[in-house]
């Protein structure tokens, strides 16, 4: 298992080189100085305090050019973990903010809250990295929501609210007859957020080409023809 950490976003600035052990303290230089991470092998959990204490988030193999607003310059320790184990302090990174934003909309229509999926988050992060690095904006698959805003101008909640704003056109019915405009695409992000049969979400956030890009993947998929939204 190995990982590499960087002082600045986009893998710039000082690099740690390849690391393959647990770090209960990242040391005086690295403490609260980590902005981007490359995970080469294994699953790693990163903590806001030394000795693996406080809130945490997990990363699987991939490149993470920006650790998000919440975690930028905040990591103090990290370790290798069993990917099947429960996070030490779940809800770190963007996970809790994403869940709160989604579940606020779901509670308004009386459907159960979503749970966070690390596997969905990993696939979403990979696609977010691709979109940010290439400056493109397109779907990779079904059961996916995309949002984009100018770099540093929007929180994760703000980006989810872009989907939630489609609520103004939503009419309760059988998909695809769910929009007052007559076009389901005008409410498709919102309906995925509140889709009753969807139980899990995982998201990735990346920065590049002047934009912040949020990608969320869902399971089971929503927006299924012939089914009711809730």
XYZ file of C-alpha atoms in Angstrom:
230
model
C 0.000 0.000 0.000
C 1.362 3.444 -0.847
C 0.307 7.076 -0.973
C 1.854 10.465 -1.844
C 0.871 13.826 -0.364
C 1.421 17.349 -1.697
C 1.491 20.799 -0.119
C -0.525 22.453 -2.886
C -3.499 21.482 -5.038
C -3.024 19.865 -8.456
C -0.040 17.867 -7.090
C 2.180 20.942 -6.985
C 4.560 22.219 -4.333
C 6.530 19.955 -2.031
C 5.853 16.219 -2.322
C 6.329 13.551 0.336
C 7.396 10.914 -2.158
C 5.985 7.402 -1.916
C 4.772 6.570 1.633
C 3.841 3.045 2.724
C 3.314 3.162 6.487
C 0.912 4.622 9.046
C 1.567 8.164 10.267
C 0.016 8.971 13.676
C 1.530 12.408 13.115
C 2.493 13.851 9.760
C 5.182 15.955 11.420
C 5.624 19.653 11.943
C 6.164 20.480 8.277
C 3.170 18.566 6.930
C 0.714 19.230 9.759
C -2.252 21.132 8.308
C -0.403 21.545 5.006
C -1.817 18.818 2.747
C -3.878 19.958 -0.251
C -3.736 17.099 -2.785
C -3.136 13.351 -2.591
C -2.283 10.440 -4.876
C -3.258 6.972 -3.637
C -1.342 4.298 -5.537
C -2.482 1.175 -3.704
C -4.748 0.284 -0.787
C -7.377 2.239 1.140
C -6.210 5.076 3.399
C -8.009 7.020 6.109
C -7.039 10.642 6.814
C -7.708 12.414 10.140
C -7.985 16.027 11.265
C -5.985 15.362 14.479
C -2.865 13.405 15.360
C -3.024 9.774 16.545
C -5.928 9.054 14.169
C -8.386 11.180 16.127
C -11.250 13.448 15.127
C -13.174 13.438 11.884
C -11.857 11.394 8.993
C -12.362 10.470 5.370
C -11.156 7.611 3.187
C -9.548 7.452 -0.242
C -9.106 4.489 -2.571
C -6.526 4.294 -5.419
C -6.757 7.372 -7.597
C -5.555 10.951 -7.960
C -7.172 13.660 -5.829
C -5.973 17.076 -7.051
C -7.806 18.893 -4.270
C -8.978 17.617 -0.887
C -11.988 20.024 -0.807
C -12.617 23.250 1.087
C -13.312 21.406 4.317
C -10.063 19.419 4.406
C -7.582 21.731 2.705
C -4.618 22.198 5.093
C -6.380 20.251 7.860
C -4.949 16.697 7.787
C -2.743 15.716 10.743
C -2.505 11.890 10.554
C -3.346 9.004 8.235
C -3.183 5.229 8.083
C -3.876 2.176 5.937
C -7.244 0.527 6.595
C -9.278 -2.497 5.601
C -11.696 -1.218 2.929
C -14.451 -3.391 4.419
C -14.135 -1.918 7.915
C -16.234 0.952 9.221
C -14.605 4.409 9.066
C -13.194 5.511 12.424
C -15.146 8.763 12.261
C -17.575 8.528 9.332
C -18.884 11.606 7.602
C -15.595 13.359 6.981
C -14.546 14.966 3.727
C -17.541 16.014 1.673
C -19.591 13.002 2.760
C -21.605 14.581 5.544
C -22.275 17.783 3.637
C -23.445 15.808 0.610
C -25.715 13.625 2.749
C -27.150 16.596 4.613
C -27.930 18.429 1.377
C -29.528 15.404 -0.286
C -31.456 14.267 2.757
C -32.911 17.714 3.354
C -34.669 17.449 -0.008
C -35.652 13.827 0.624
C -37.196 14.640 3.989
C -39.392 17.285 2.340
C -41.140 14.554 0.322
C -41.069 11.905 3.052
C -38.560 9.414 1.620
C -35.811 7.695 3.662
C -32.355 9.300 3.916
C -29.490 8.177 1.715
C -26.389 6.435 3.054
C -22.836 7.107 1.907
C -21.093 4.569 -0.352
C -17.289 4.524 -0.528
C -17.338 2.552 -3.791
C -19.695 5.046 -5.445
C -17.566 7.901 -4.103
C -14.446 6.358 -5.658
C -16.004 6.116 -9.120
C -17.480 9.610 -8.815
C -14.101 11.044 -7.789
C -12.384 9.477 -10.781
C -14.883 11.077 -13.158
C -14.730 14.424 -11.337
C -10.939 14.381 -11.715
C -11.305 13.684 -15.434
C -13.815 16.487 -15.996
C -11.763 19.008 -14.024
C -8.480 18.141 -15.717
C -9.929 18.153 -19.257
C -12.301 21.074 -18.869
C -15.175 18.966 -20.196
C -18.647 18.487 -18.751
C -20.441 15.293 -19.743
C -21.911 12.197 -18.139
C -19.982 8.962 -17.744
C -23.036 6.811 -17.024
C -26.621 6.741 -15.848
C -27.412 7.283 -12.145
C -25.099 10.304 -12.109
C -25.587 13.980 -11.279
C -23.088 16.656 -12.332
C -22.707 20.230 -11.101
C -20.090 22.852 -11.884
C -19.287 26.335 -10.661
C -16.485 28.877 -10.777
C -13.499 27.934 -8.631
C -14.073 28.782 -4.955
C -17.487 30.364 -5.541
C -19.731 27.486 -4.433
C -19.849 25.154 -1.442
C -20.830 21.507 -1.873
C -24.281 22.395 -0.547
C -24.567 25.185 -3.134
C -23.745 22.706 -5.900
C -26.361 20.211 -4.682
C -28.843 23.079 -4.456
C -28.422 23.588 -8.206
C -30.156 20.224 -8.590
C -32.636 21.025 -5.859
C -33.678 24.235 -7.625
C -35.342 22.080 -10.294
C -38.046 21.378 -7.703
C -39.939 24.428 -9.036
C -40.823 22.466 -12.181
C -41.463 19.088 -10.551
C -44.906 17.478 -10.586
C -45.515 14.206 -8.799
C -46.210 11.452 -11.279
C -44.865 8.447 -13.116
C -41.516 8.997 -14.806
C -41.008 10.604 -17.331
C -44.229 12.598 -16.766
C -42.778 14.551 -13.849
C -42.168 18.083 -15.148
C -44.536 21.015 -15.598
C -42.449 21.984 -18.649
C -43.198 18.681 -20.357
C -39.468 17.805 -20.426
C -38.285 15.449 -17.666
C -34.699 16.637 -18.189
C -35.687 19.939 -16.562
C -36.168 18.101 -13.252
C -33.987 15.014 -13.758
C -31.285 15.973 -11.266
C -33.868 16.724 -8.591
C -35.807 13.506 -9.184
C -32.595 11.487 -8.797
C -31.904 13.246 -5.487
C -35.361 12.359 -4.113
C -35.930 9.003 -5.872
C -37.432 6.706 -3.234
C -35.762 3.489 -4.380
C -32.287 5.014 -4.350
C -30.565 4.148 -1.062
C -26.891 5.095 -1.538
C -24.872 8.009 -2.860
C -21.156 8.662 -3.268
C -19.629 11.851 -4.632
C -16.340 13.333 -5.747
C -15.211 16.955 -5.961
C -12.377 18.208 -8.156
C -10.950 21.562 -9.236
C -9.450 22.469 -12.584
C -9.649 24.848 -15.541
C -11.166 27.537 -13.334
C -14.060 25.410 -12.087
C -15.090 23.161 -9.207
C -16.859 20.014 -10.394
C -19.122 17.818 -8.251
C -20.044 14.314 -9.439
C -22.500 12.096 -7.532
C -23.258 8.445 -8.282
C -26.395 6.698 -7.018
C -27.560 3.144 -6.282
C -30.048 1.857 -7.245
C -30.446 4.225 -10.173
C -33.336 6.654 -10.238
C -35.261 8.128 -13.177
C -36.570 4.722 -14.254
C -39.239 4.780 -16.941
C -42.685 3.751 -15.720
C -41.883 4.131 -12.021
C -43.120 6.699 -9.522
C -40.516 9.092 -8.110
C -41.749 8.393 -4.555
